[in-house]
Amino acid sequence: MSTSYTPIEPHAQQKVLTTVEPAADDDGVSPEEEADEDDTPTPSHRERFEWFDANPDLEECCTANGLTRKQFVRRGDRVTSLEMFLGFWASMRSVRYFGLLQHLSIVKHPTITTIDGLECCPLLESLRIIECGLTHISNLSACVKLTHINLSSNHIGKIENISTLTSLQVLWLNDNHIRRLSGLSECVQLKQLWLARNDLDELESGFEANKLLEDINVASNRLHSFQSLHGLNKLPALRSLSLSDPHYGDNPVCRLCNYQTYLLCQLPALIYLDTI
């Protein structure tokens, strides 16, 4: 898949390890020496040393976020935000060691093909895995506090496995291979859905439970006719609709005579059509 423009999604919070202080001394000492100054290593300390030393993916994650071995052992369980940008991280499974994680961003790591490790991150609120190698949406059932997800520019073919995400408000799946609108019935808080540059050929069903949806972008899909858009009539809160977008392209239906007039008549509450 060719690299594409991915706008910055609104409200997505990107914090990097604000809870971790810079290390003052060298890591080349024993676990006993690295323990709290007035105490010997606790069992949890020893265990975390073992995790770090046995897991190169965890070490890579810590290094990328300015977190030393000593800091991981002492304060890793307080980290709330991680970011991995541009590389070949073999696996994201090591995020499981950050149980208080709230924000996770992984961008341009084509080796990340599976969502993993998040079963131990129940406080996660925003997830960005962009321009990676994902083929499925999976392993998110424990992340019931998620409000923002951006999995754009991957190889995902289906919206699935998000039924537990009842707090989800923003879902971006641009530049994937999604053919059918499905899997959204439990996402009753969803307000923004971006599916630009996919393989959708109809929007006649799939929105029945999403009464709060305000903003939809389905530019650059395979929507050919007015009939294929009938499902939009079921969205009373819809205010912004993009079937054509300067960053992604348009749909065949955009070339029909009176296309904009038709939509404005069918969707009288609409305020913005095609980013205008």
PDB file of C-alpha atoms in Angstrom:
ATOM      1  CA  MET A   1       0.000   0.000   0.000  1.00  0.00           C
ATOM      2  CA  SER A   2       1.353   3.402  -0.858  1.00  0.00           C
ATOM      3  CA  THR A   3       2.072   5.889   1.891  1.00  0.00           C
ATOM      4  CA  SER A   4      -0.758   8.339   2.261  1.00  0.00           C
ATOM      5  CA  TYR A   5      -1.517  11.588   3.996  1.00  0.00           C
ATOM      6  CA  THR A   6      -3.119  11.020   7.387  1.00  0.00           C
ATOM      7  CA  PRO A   7      -4.493  14.144   9.076  1.00  0.00           C
ATOM      8  CA  ILE A   8      -4.058  14.569  12.811  1.00  0.00           C
ATOM      9  CA  GLU A   9      -7.242  13.373  14.445  1.00  0.00           C
ATOM     10  CA  PRO A  10      -8.918  15.868  16.789  1.00  0.00           C
ATOM     11  CA  HIS A  11      -8.656  15.454  20.546  1.00  0.00           C
ATOM     12  CA  ALA A  12      -6.064  12.661  20.273  1.00  0.00           C
ATOM     13  CA  GLN A  13      -3.709  13.171  23.145  1.00  0.00           C
ATOM     14  CA  GLN A  14      -0.045  12.434  22.620  1.00  0.00           C
ATOM     15  CA  LYS A  15       1.943  12.559  25.825  1.00  0.00           C
ATOM     16  CA  VAL A  16       5.359  11.031  26.269  1.00  0.00           C
ATOM     17  CA  LEU A  17       6.387   9.735  29.679  1.00  0.00           C
ATOM     18  CA  THR A  18       5.632  12.807  31.729  1.00  0.00           C
ATOM     19  CA  THR A  19       5.697  10.634  34.833  1.00  0.00           C
ATOM     20  CA  VAL A  20       9.346   9.561  34.457  1.00  0.00           C
ATOM     21  CA  GLU A  21      12.323  11.514  35.755  1.00  0.00           C
ATOM     22  CA  PRO A  22      15.739  11.452  34.049  1.00  0.00           C
ATOM     23  CA  ALA A  23      18.140   8.848  35.350  1.00  0.00           C
ATOM     24  CA  ALA A  24      20.939  10.238  37.478  1.00  0.00           C
ATOM     25  CA  ASP A  25      23.266   7.245  37.517  1.00  0.00           C
ATOM     26  CA  ASP A  26      24.518   4.415  35.341  1.00  0.00           C
ATOM     27  CA  ASP A  27      22.533   1.246  34.677  1.00  0.00           C
ATOM     28  CA  GLY A  28      25.567  -0.992  34.863  1.00  0.00           C
ATOM     29  CA  VAL A  29      24.969  -2.106  38.434  1.00  0.00           C
ATOM     30  CA  SER A  30      23.299  -5.078  40.055  1.00  0.00           C
ATOM     31  CA  PRO A  31      19.566  -5.271  40.827  1.00  0.00           C
ATOM     32  CA  GLU A  32      20.395  -5.010  44.539  1.00  0.00           C
ATOM     33  CA  GLU A  33      22.269  -1.740  43.992  1.00  0.00           C
ATOM     34  CA  GLU A  34      19.477  -0.347  41.803  1.00  0.00           C
ATOM     35  CA  ALA A  35      16.779  -0.906  44.408  1.00  0.00           C
ATOM     36  CA  ASP A  36      15.439   1.838  46.617  1.00  0.00           C
ATOM     37  CA  GLU A  37      18.260   3.400  48.595  1.00  0.00           C
ATOM     38  CA  ASP A  38      16.881   2.388  51.988  1.00  0.00           C
ATOM     39  CA  ASP A  39      15.721  -1.081  51.056  1.00  0.00           C
ATOM     40  CA  THR A  40      16.681  -4.304  49.329  1.00  0.00           C
ATOM     41  CA  PRO A  41      14.945  -5.193  46.047  1.00  0.00           C
ATOM     42  CA  THR A  42      11.351  -6.212  46.487  1.00  0.00           C
ATOM     43  CA  PRO A  43      10.070  -9.278  44.649  1.00  0.00           C
ATOM     44  CA  SER A  44       8.379  -6.926  42.182  1.00  0.00           C
ATOM     45  CA  HIS A  45      11.698  -5.178  41.546  1.00  0.00           C
ATOM     46  CA  ARG A  46      13.462  -8.445  40.868  1.00  0.00           C
ATOM     47  CA  GLU A  47      10.666  -9.535  38.568  1.00  0.00           C
ATOM     48  CA  ARG A  48      10.828  -6.306  36.586  1.00  0.00           C
ATOM     49  CA  PHE A  49      14.600  -6.647  36.187  1.00  0.00           C
ATOM     50  CA  GLU A  50      13.986 -10.112  34.755  1.00  0.00           C
ATOM     51  CA  TRP A  51      11.316  -8.788  32.382  1.00  0.00           C
ATOM     52  CA  PHE A  52      13.616  -6.085  31.071  1.00  0.00           C
ATOM     53  CA  ASP A  53      16.672  -8.317  30.674  1.00  0.00           C
ATOM     54  CA  ALA A  54      14.737 -11.097  28.928  1.00  0.00           C
ATOM     55  CA  ASN A  55      12.728  -8.918  26.546  1.00  0.00           C
ATOM     56  CA  PRO A  56      14.546  -6.928  23.830  1.00  0.00           C
ATOM     57  CA  ASP A  57      11.238  -5.493  22.580  1.00  0.00           C
ATOM     58  CA  LEU A  58      10.614  -4.024  26.025  1.00  0.00           C
ATOM     59  CA  GLU A  59      14.116  -2.564  26.091  1.00  0.00           C
ATOM     60  CA  GLU A  60      13.545  -0.999  22.658  1.00  0.00           C
ATOM     61  CA  CYS A  61      10.265   0.541  23.814  1.00  0.00           C
ATOM     62  CA  CYS A  62      11.870   1.972  26.939  1.00  0.00           C
ATOM     63  CA  THR A  63      14.841   3.365  25.023  1.00  0.00           C
ATOM     64  CA  ALA A  64      12.574   5.043  22.449  1.00  0.00           C
ATOM     65  CA  ASN A  65      10.715   6.779  25.254  1.00  0.00           C
ATOM     66  CA  GLY A  66      13.752   7.872  27.255  1.00  0.00           C
ATOM     67  CA  LEU A  67      13.215   5.268  29.943  1.00  0.00           C
ATOM     68  CA  THR A  68      16.296   3.547  31.400  1.00  0.00           C
ATOM     69  CA  ARG A  69      16.420   0.064  32.884  1.00  0.00           C
ATOM     70  CA  LYS A  70      16.511   1.552  36.359  1.00  0.00           C
ATOM     71  CA  GLN A  71      13.559   3.854  35.664  1.00  0.00           C
ATOM     72  CA  PHE A  72      11.492   1.004  34.250  1.00  0.00           C
ATOM     73  CA  VAL A  73      12.040  -1.059  37.387  1.00  0.00           C
ATOM     74  CA  ARG A  74      11.271   1.770  39.795  1.00  0.00           C
ATOM     75  CA  ARG A  75       8.658   3.797  37.977  1.00  0.00           C
ATOM     76  CA  GLY A  76       7.545   1.914  34.866  1.00  0.00           C
ATOM     77  CA  ASP A  77       4.272   0.990  36.508  1.00  0.00           C
ATOM     78  CA  ARG A  78       3.409   4.712  36.622  1.00  0.00           C
ATOM     79  CA  VAL A  79       3.926   5.451  32.930  1.00  0.00           C
ATOM     80  CA  THR A  80       0.714   6.673  31.289  1.00  0.00           C
ATOM     81  CA  SER A  81       1.874   7.396  27.731  1.00  0.00           C
ATOM     82  CA  LEU A  82       4.156   5.698  25.197  1.00  0.00           C
ATOM     83  CA  GLU A  83       5.116   6.606  21.631  1.00  0.00           C
ATOM     84  CA  MET A  84       6.979   4.545  19.036  1.00  0.00           C
ATOM     85  CA  PHE A  85       7.822   6.332  15.792  1.00  0.00           C
ATOM     86  CA  LEU A  86       9.587   5.075  12.666  1.00  0.00           C
ATOM     87  CA  GLY A  87      11.331   1.757  13.038  1.00  0.00           C
ATOM     88  CA  PHE A  88      11.003  -2.004  12.992  1.00  0.00           C
ATOM     89  CA  TRP A  89       9.708  -2.862  16.453  1.00  0.00           C
ATOM     90  CA  ALA A  90       9.220  -6.623  16.323  1.00  0.00           C
ATOM     91  CA  SER A  91       6.196  -6.779  18.623  1.00  0.00           C
ATOM     92  CA  MET A  92       4.080  -4.461  20.769  1.00  0.00           C
ATOM     93  CA  ARG A  93       3.462  -7.193  23.357  1.00  0.00           C
ATOM     94  CA  SER A  94       5.737  -5.473  25.881  1.00  0.00           C
ATOM     95  CA  VAL A  95       3.152  -2.718  26.463  1.00  0.00           C
ATOM     96  CA  ARG A  96       1.577  -5.225  28.859  1.00  0.00           C
ATOM     97  CA  TYR A  97       4.173  -4.165  31.437  1.00  0.00           C
ATOM     98  CA  PHE A  98       2.655  -0.667  31.618  1.00  0.00           C
ATOM     99  CA  GLY A  99      -0.611  -1.305  33.426  1.00  0.00           C
ATOM    100  CA  LEU A 100      -1.520   2.383  33.862  1.00  0.00           C
ATOM    101  CA  LEU A 101      -1.073   3.221  30.182  1.00  0.00           C
ATOM    102  CA  GLN A 102      -3.646   5.706  28.893  1.00  0.00           C
ATOM    103  CA  HIS A 103      -2.214   6.819  25.540  1.00  0.00           C
ATOM    104  CA  LEU A 104      -0.323   4.679  23.023  1.00  0.00           C
ATOM    105  CA  SER A 105       0.975   5.813  19.628  1.00  0.00           C
ATOM    106  CA  ILE A 106       2.811   3.555  17.156  1.00  0.00           C
ATOM    107  CA  VAL A 107       3.578   5.117  13.776  1.00  0.00           C
ATOM    108  CA  LYS A 108       5.491   3.711  10.797  1.00  0.00           C
ATOM    109  CA  HIS A 109       6.494   0.345  12.232  1.00  0.00           C
ATOM    110  CA  PRO A 110       5.615  -2.077   9.381  1.00  0.00           C
ATOM    111  CA  THR A 111       6.646  -5.031  11.540  1.00  0.00           C
ATOM    112  CA  ILE A 112       3.672  -4.483  13.866  1.00  0.00           C
ATOM    113  CA  THR A 113       1.123  -6.870  12.352  1.00  0.00           C
ATOM    114  CA  THR A 114      -0.977  -7.718  15.422  1.00  0.00           C
ATOM    115  CA  ILE A 115      -2.478  -5.678  18.246  1.00  0.00           C
ATOM    116  CA  ASP A 116      -1.045  -7.318  21.334  1.00  0.00           C
ATOM    117  CA  GLY A 117      -0.384  -6.707  25.030  1.00  0.00           C
ATOM    118  CA  LEU A 118      -3.345  -4.413  25.641  1.00  0.00           C
ATOM    119  CA  GLU A 119      -5.199  -6.984  27.734  1.00  0.00           C
ATOM    120  CA  CYS A 120      -3.151  -5.602  30.651  1.00  0.00           C
ATOM    121  CA  CYS A 121      -3.959  -1.944  29.878  1.00  0.00           C
ATOM    122  CA  PRO A 122      -7.573  -1.423  31.023  1.00  0.00           C
ATOM    123  CA  LEU A 123      -7.103   2.345  31.446  1.00  0.00           C
ATOM    124  CA  LEU A 124      -6.151   2.976  27.806  1.00  0.00           C
ATOM    125  CA  GLU A 125      -8.075   5.935  26.373  1.00  0.00           C
ATOM    126  CA  SER A 126      -6.436   6.619  23.005  1.00  0.00           C
ATOM    127  CA  LEU A 127      -4.768   4.214  20.584  1.00  0.00           C
ATOM    128  CA  ARG A 128      -2.926   5.170  17.395  1.00  0.00           C
ATOM    129  CA  ILE A 129      -1.336   2.460  15.237  1.00  0.00           C
ATOM    130  CA  ILE A 130      -0.726   4.153  11.889  1.00  0.00           C
ATOM    131  CA  GLU A 131       1.197   3.050   8.787  1.00  0.00           C
ATOM    132  CA  CYS A 132       1.985  -0.342  10.261  1.00  0.00           C
ATOM    133  CA  GLY A 133       1.131  -3.871   9.100  1.00  0.00           C
ATOM    134  CA  LEU A 134      -2.132  -4.655  10.901  1.00  0.00           C
ATOM    135  CA  THR A 135      -4.492  -7.034   9.109  1.00  0.00           C
ATOM    136  CA  HIS A 136      -7.166  -7.351  11.816  1.00  0.00           C
ATOM    137  CA  ILE A 137      -8.657  -5.428  14.709  1.00  0.00           C
ATOM    138  CA  SER A 138      -8.189  -7.654  17.751  1.00  0.00           C
ATOM    139  CA  ASN A 139      -7.323  -7.913  21.455  1.00  0.00           C
ATOM    140  CA  LEU A 140      -9.102  -4.718  22.509  1.00  0.00           C
ATOM    141  CA  SER A 141     -11.838  -6.237  24.668  1.00  0.00           C
ATOM    142  CA  ALA A 142     -10.187  -5.210  27.954  1.00  0.00           C
ATOM    143  CA  CYS A 143      -9.762  -1.571  26.888  1.00  0.00           C
ATOM    144  CA  VAL A 144     -13.271  -0.469  27.775  1.00  0.00           C
ATOM    145  CA  LYS A 145     -12.184   3.135  28.434  1.00  0.00           C
ATOM    146  CA  LEU A 146     -11.026   3.708  24.854  1.00  0.00           C
ATOM    147  CA  THR A 147     -12.534   6.867  23.383  1.00  0.00           C
ATOM    148  CA  HIS A 148     -10.202   7.444  20.389  1.00  0.00           C
ATOM    149  CA  ILE A 149      -8.831   4.873  17.933  1.00  0.00           C
ATOM    150  CA  ASN A 150      -6.807   5.592  14.795  1.00  0.00           C
ATOM    151  CA  LEU A 151      -5.703   2.524  12.817  1.00  0.00           C
ATOM    152  CA  SER A 152      -5.278   4.300   9.487  1.00  0.00           C
ATOM    153  CA  SER A 153      -2.943   3.128   6.726  1.00  0.00           C
ATOM    154  CA  ASN A 154      -2.812  -0.564   7.568  1.00  0.00           C
ATOM    155  CA  HIS A 155      -4.216  -3.657   5.805  1.00  0.00           C
ATOM    156  CA  ILE A 156      -7.435  -4.103   7.789  1.00  0.00           C
ATOM    157  CA  GLY A 157     -10.301  -5.720   5.889  1.00  0.00           C
ATOM    158  CA  LYS A 158     -13.116  -5.648   8.432  1.00  0.00           C
ATOM    159  CA  ILE A 159     -14.441  -3.640  11.380  1.00  0.00           C
ATOM    160  CA  GLU A 160     -14.593  -6.238  14.145  1.00  0.00           C
ATOM    161  CA  ASN A 161     -13.920  -7.049  17.798  1.00  0.00           C
ATOM    162  CA  ILE A 162     -14.887  -3.636  19.186  1.00  0.00           C
ATOM    163  CA  SER A 163     -18.216  -4.590  20.780  1.00  0.00           C
ATOM    164  CA  THR A 164     -16.919  -3.919  24.313  1.00  0.00           C
ATOM    165  CA  LEU A 165     -15.823  -0.386  23.429  1.00  0.00           C
ATOM    166  CA  THR A 166     -19.034   1.328  24.444  1.00  0.00           C
ATOM    167  CA  SER A 167     -17.219   4.598  25.275  1.00  0.00           C
ATOM    168  CA  LEU A 168     -15.641   4.932  21.826  1.00  0.00           C
ATOM    169  CA  GLN A 169     -16.241   8.376  20.307  1.00  0.00           C
ATOM    170  CA  VAL A 170     -13.717   8.646  17.467  1.00  0.00           C
ATOM    171  CA  LEU A 171     -12.791   5.845  15.054  1.00  0.00           C
ATOM    172  CA  TRP A 172     -10.398   6.409  12.154  1.00  0.00           C
ATOM    173  CA  LEU A 173      -9.737   3.542   9.744  1.00  0.00           C
ATOM    174  CA  ASN A 174      -8.672   5.495   6.672  1.00  0.00           C
ATOM    175  CA  ASP A 175      -6.571   3.869   3.969  1.00  0.00           C
ATOM    176  CA  ASN A 176      -7.372   0.217   4.650  1.00  0.00           C
ATOM    177  CA  HIS A 177      -9.277  -2.509   2.751  1.00  0.00           C
ATOM    178  CA  ILE A 178     -12.687  -2.403   4.434  1.00  0.00           C
ATOM    179  CA  ARG A 179     -15.487  -3.575   2.126  1.00  0.00           C
ATOM    180  CA  ARG A 180     -18.518  -3.483   4.401  1.00  0.00           C
ATOM    181  CA  LEU A 181     -19.801  -1.281   7.198  1.00  0.00           C
ATOM    182  CA  SER A 182     -20.309  -3.532  10.228  1.00  0.00           C
ATOM    183  CA  GLY A 183     -19.331  -4.091  13.838  1.00  0.00           C
ATOM    184  CA  LEU A 184     -20.509  -0.714  15.145  1.00  0.00           C
ATOM    185  CA  SER A 185     -23.752  -1.737  16.842  1.00  0.00           C
ATOM    186  CA  GLU A 186     -22.377  -1.494  20.401  1.00  0.00           C
ATOM    187  CA  CYS A 187     -20.467   1.753  19.833  1.00  0.00           C
ATOM    188  CA  VAL A 188     -23.415   3.902  20.816  1.00  0.00           C
ATOM    189  CA  GLN A 189     -21.251   6.897  21.826  1.00  0.00           C
ATOM    190  CA  LEU A 190     -19.516   7.118  18.447  1.00  0.00           C
ATOM    191  CA  LYS A 191     -19.419  10.691  17.124  1.00  0.00           C
ATOM    192  CA  GLN A 192     -16.779  10.630  14.399  1.00  0.00           C
ATOM    193  CA  LEU A 193     -16.159   7.877  11.837  1.00  0.00           C
ATOM    194  CA  TRP A 194     -13.519   8.230   9.143  1.00  0.00           C
ATOM    195  CA  LEU A 195     -13.260   5.463   6.541  1.00  0.00           C
ATOM    196  CA  ALA A 196     -11.693   7.362   3.649  1.00  0.00           C
ATOM    197  CA  ARG A 197      -9.832   5.381   1.007  1.00  0.00           C
ATOM    198  CA  ASN A 198     -11.338   1.951   1.602  1.00  0.00           C
ATOM    199  CA  ASP A 199     -13.424  -0.402  -0.567  1.00  0.00           C
ATOM    200  CA  LEU A 200     -16.971   0.413   0.588  1.00  0.00           C
ATOM    201  CA  ASP A 201     -19.631   0.184  -2.123  1.00  0.00           C
ATOM    202  CA  GLU A 202     -22.709   0.933  -0.003  1.00  0.00           C
ATOM    203  CA  LEU A 203     -23.806   2.653   3.216  1.00  0.00           C
ATOM    204  CA  GLU A 204     -27.336   1.281   3.294  1.00  0.00           C
ATOM    205  CA  SER A 205     -26.955  -0.440   6.683  1.00  0.00           C
ATOM    206  CA  GLY A 206     -24.639  -0.585   9.678  1.00  0.00           C
ATOM    207  CA  PHE A 207     -25.501   2.753  11.307  1.00  0.00           C
ATOM    208  CA  GLU A 208     -28.686   1.756  13.129  1.00  0.00           C
ATOM    209  CA  ALA A 209     -27.280   2.132  16.667  1.00  0.00           C
ATOM    210  CA  ASN A 210     -25.067   5.157  16.050  1.00  0.00           C
ATOM    211  CA  LYS A 211     -27.539   7.951  16.709  1.00  0.00           C
ATOM    212  CA  LEU A 212     -24.821  10.322  17.969  1.00  0.00           C
ATOM    213  CA  LEU A 213     -22.679  10.215  14.822  1.00  0.00           C
ATOM    214  CA  GLU A 214     -21.882  13.788  13.794  1.00  0.00           C
ATOM    215  CA  ASP A 215     -18.979  13.482  11.351  1.00  0.00           C
ATOM    216  CA  ILE A 216     -18.407  10.876   8.620  1.00  0.00           C
ATOM    217  CA  ASN A 217     -15.654  10.790   6.012  1.00  0.00           C
ATOM    218  CA  VAL A 218     -15.980   8.073   3.369  1.00  0.00           C
ATOM    219  CA  ALA A 219     -14.085   9.830   0.572  1.00  0.00           C
ATOM    220  CA  SER A 220     -12.328   7.702  -2.036  1.00  0.00           C
ATOM    221  CA  ASN A 221     -14.451   4.562  -1.762  1.00  0.00           C
ATOM    222  CA  ARG A 222     -16.645   2.809  -4.373  1.00  0.00           C
ATOM    223  CA  LEU A 223     -19.968   4.517  -3.725  1.00  0.00           C
ATOM    224  CA  HIS A 224     -21.656   4.785  -7.136  1.00  0.00           C
ATOM    225  CA  SER A 225     -25.300   5.733  -6.578  1.00  0.00           C
ATOM    226  CA  PHE A 226     -27.681   7.695  -4.377  1.00  0.00           C
ATOM    227  CA  GLN A 227     -29.187   4.354  -3.339  1.00  0.00           C
ATOM    228  CA  SER A 228     -25.857   3.352  -1.811  1.00  0.00           C
ATOM    229  CA  LEU A 229     -26.109   6.304   0.603  1.00  0.00           C
ATOM    230  CA  HIS A 230     -29.563   5.633   2.040  1.00  0.00           C
ATOM    231  CA  GLY A 231     -28.202   4.553   5.420  1.00  0.00           C
ATOM    232  CA  LEU A 232     -27.183   8.132   6.125  1.00  0.00           C
ATOM    233  CA  ASN A 233     -30.848   9.026   6.615  1.00  0.00           C
ATOM    234  CA  LYS A 234     -30.756   7.086   9.898  1.00  0.00           C
ATOM    235  CA  LEU A 235     -28.290   9.504  11.510  1.00  0.00           C
ATOM    236  CA  PRO A 236     -30.183  12.401  13.123  1.00  0.00           C
ATOM    237  CA  ALA A 237     -27.029  14.039  14.556  1.00  0.00           C
ATOM    238  CA  LEU A 238     -25.034  14.023  11.297  1.00  0.00           C
ATOM    239  CA  ARG A 239     -23.599  17.489  10.654  1.00  0.00           C
ATOM    240  CA  SER A 240     -20.512  16.831   8.519  1.00  0.00           C
ATOM    241  CA  LEU A 241     -20.228  14.425   5.578  1.00  0.00           C
ATOM    242  CA  SER A 242     -17.304  13.958   3.206  1.00  0.00           C
ATOM    243  CA  LEU A 243     -17.665  11.851   0.080  1.00  0.00           C
ATOM    244  CA  SER A 244     -14.962  13.907  -1.589  1.00  0.00           C
ATOM    245  CA  ASP A 245     -11.802  15.064   0.158  1.00  0.00           C
ATOM    246  CA  PRO A 246      -8.758  16.881  -1.282  1.00  0.00           C
ATOM    247  CA  HIS A 247      -6.397  14.581   0.604  1.00  0.00           C
ATOM    248  CA  TYR A 248      -8.041  11.284  -0.361  1.00  0.00           C
ATOM    249  CA  GLY A 249     -10.120  11.771  -3.512  1.00  0.00           C
ATOM    250  CA  ASP A 250     -13.800  11.226  -4.253  1.00  0.00           C
ATOM    251  CA  ASN A 251     -16.433   8.574  -5.021  1.00  0.00           C
ATOM    252  CA  PRO A 252     -18.118   7.891  -8.380  1.00  0.00           C
ATOM    253  CA  VAL A 253     -21.393   9.226  -6.941  1.00  0.00           C
ATOM    254  CA  CYS A 254     -19.810  12.681  -6.653  1.00  0.00           C
ATOM    255  CA  ARG A 255     -19.868  12.946 -10.445  1.00  0.00           C
ATOM    256  CA  LEU A 256     -23.639  12.522 -10.720  1.00  0.00           C
ATOM    257  CA  CYS A 257     -25.741  15.497 -11.709  1.00  0.00           C
ATOM    258  CA  ASN A 258     -27.135  17.440  -8.741  1.00  0.00           C
ATOM    259  CA  TYR A 259     -25.178  15.274  -6.299  1.00  0.00           C
ATOM    260  CA  GLN A 260     -24.762  17.992  -3.675  1.00  0.00           C
ATOM    261  CA  THR A 261     -28.322  19.278  -4.079  1.00  0.00           C
ATOM    262  CA  TYR A 262     -29.688  15.772  -3.582  1.00  0.00           C
ATOM    263  CA  LEU A 263     -27.715  15.182  -0.381  1.00  0.00           C
ATOM    264  CA  LEU A 264     -28.616  18.538   1.120  1.00  0.00           C
ATOM    265  CA  CYS A 265     -32.289  17.791   0.504  1.00  0.00           C
ATOM    266  CA  GLN A 266     -32.028  14.288   1.958  1.00  0.00           C
ATOM    267  CA  LEU A 267     -29.974  15.410   4.965  1.00  0.00           C
ATOM    268  CA  PRO A 268     -31.399  18.803   5.962  1.00  0.00           C
ATOM    269  CA  ALA A 269     -29.442  18.932   9.247  1.00  0.00           C
ATOM    270  CA  LEU A 270     -26.140  18.725   7.371  1.00  0.00           C
ATOM    271  CA  ILE A 271     -23.864  21.754   7.870  1.00  0.00           C
ATOM    272  CA  TYR A 272     -20.693  20.670   6.054  1.00  0.00           C
ATOM    273  CA  LEU A 273     -20.579  18.654   2.833  1.00  0.00           C
ATOM    274  CA  ASP A 274     -17.234  17.591   1.382  1.00  0.00           C
ATOM    275  CA  THR A 275     -15.226  19.802   3.746  1.00  0.00           C
ATOM    276  CA  ILE A 276     -17.117  22.898   2.511  1.00  0.00           C
TER     277      ILE A 276
END
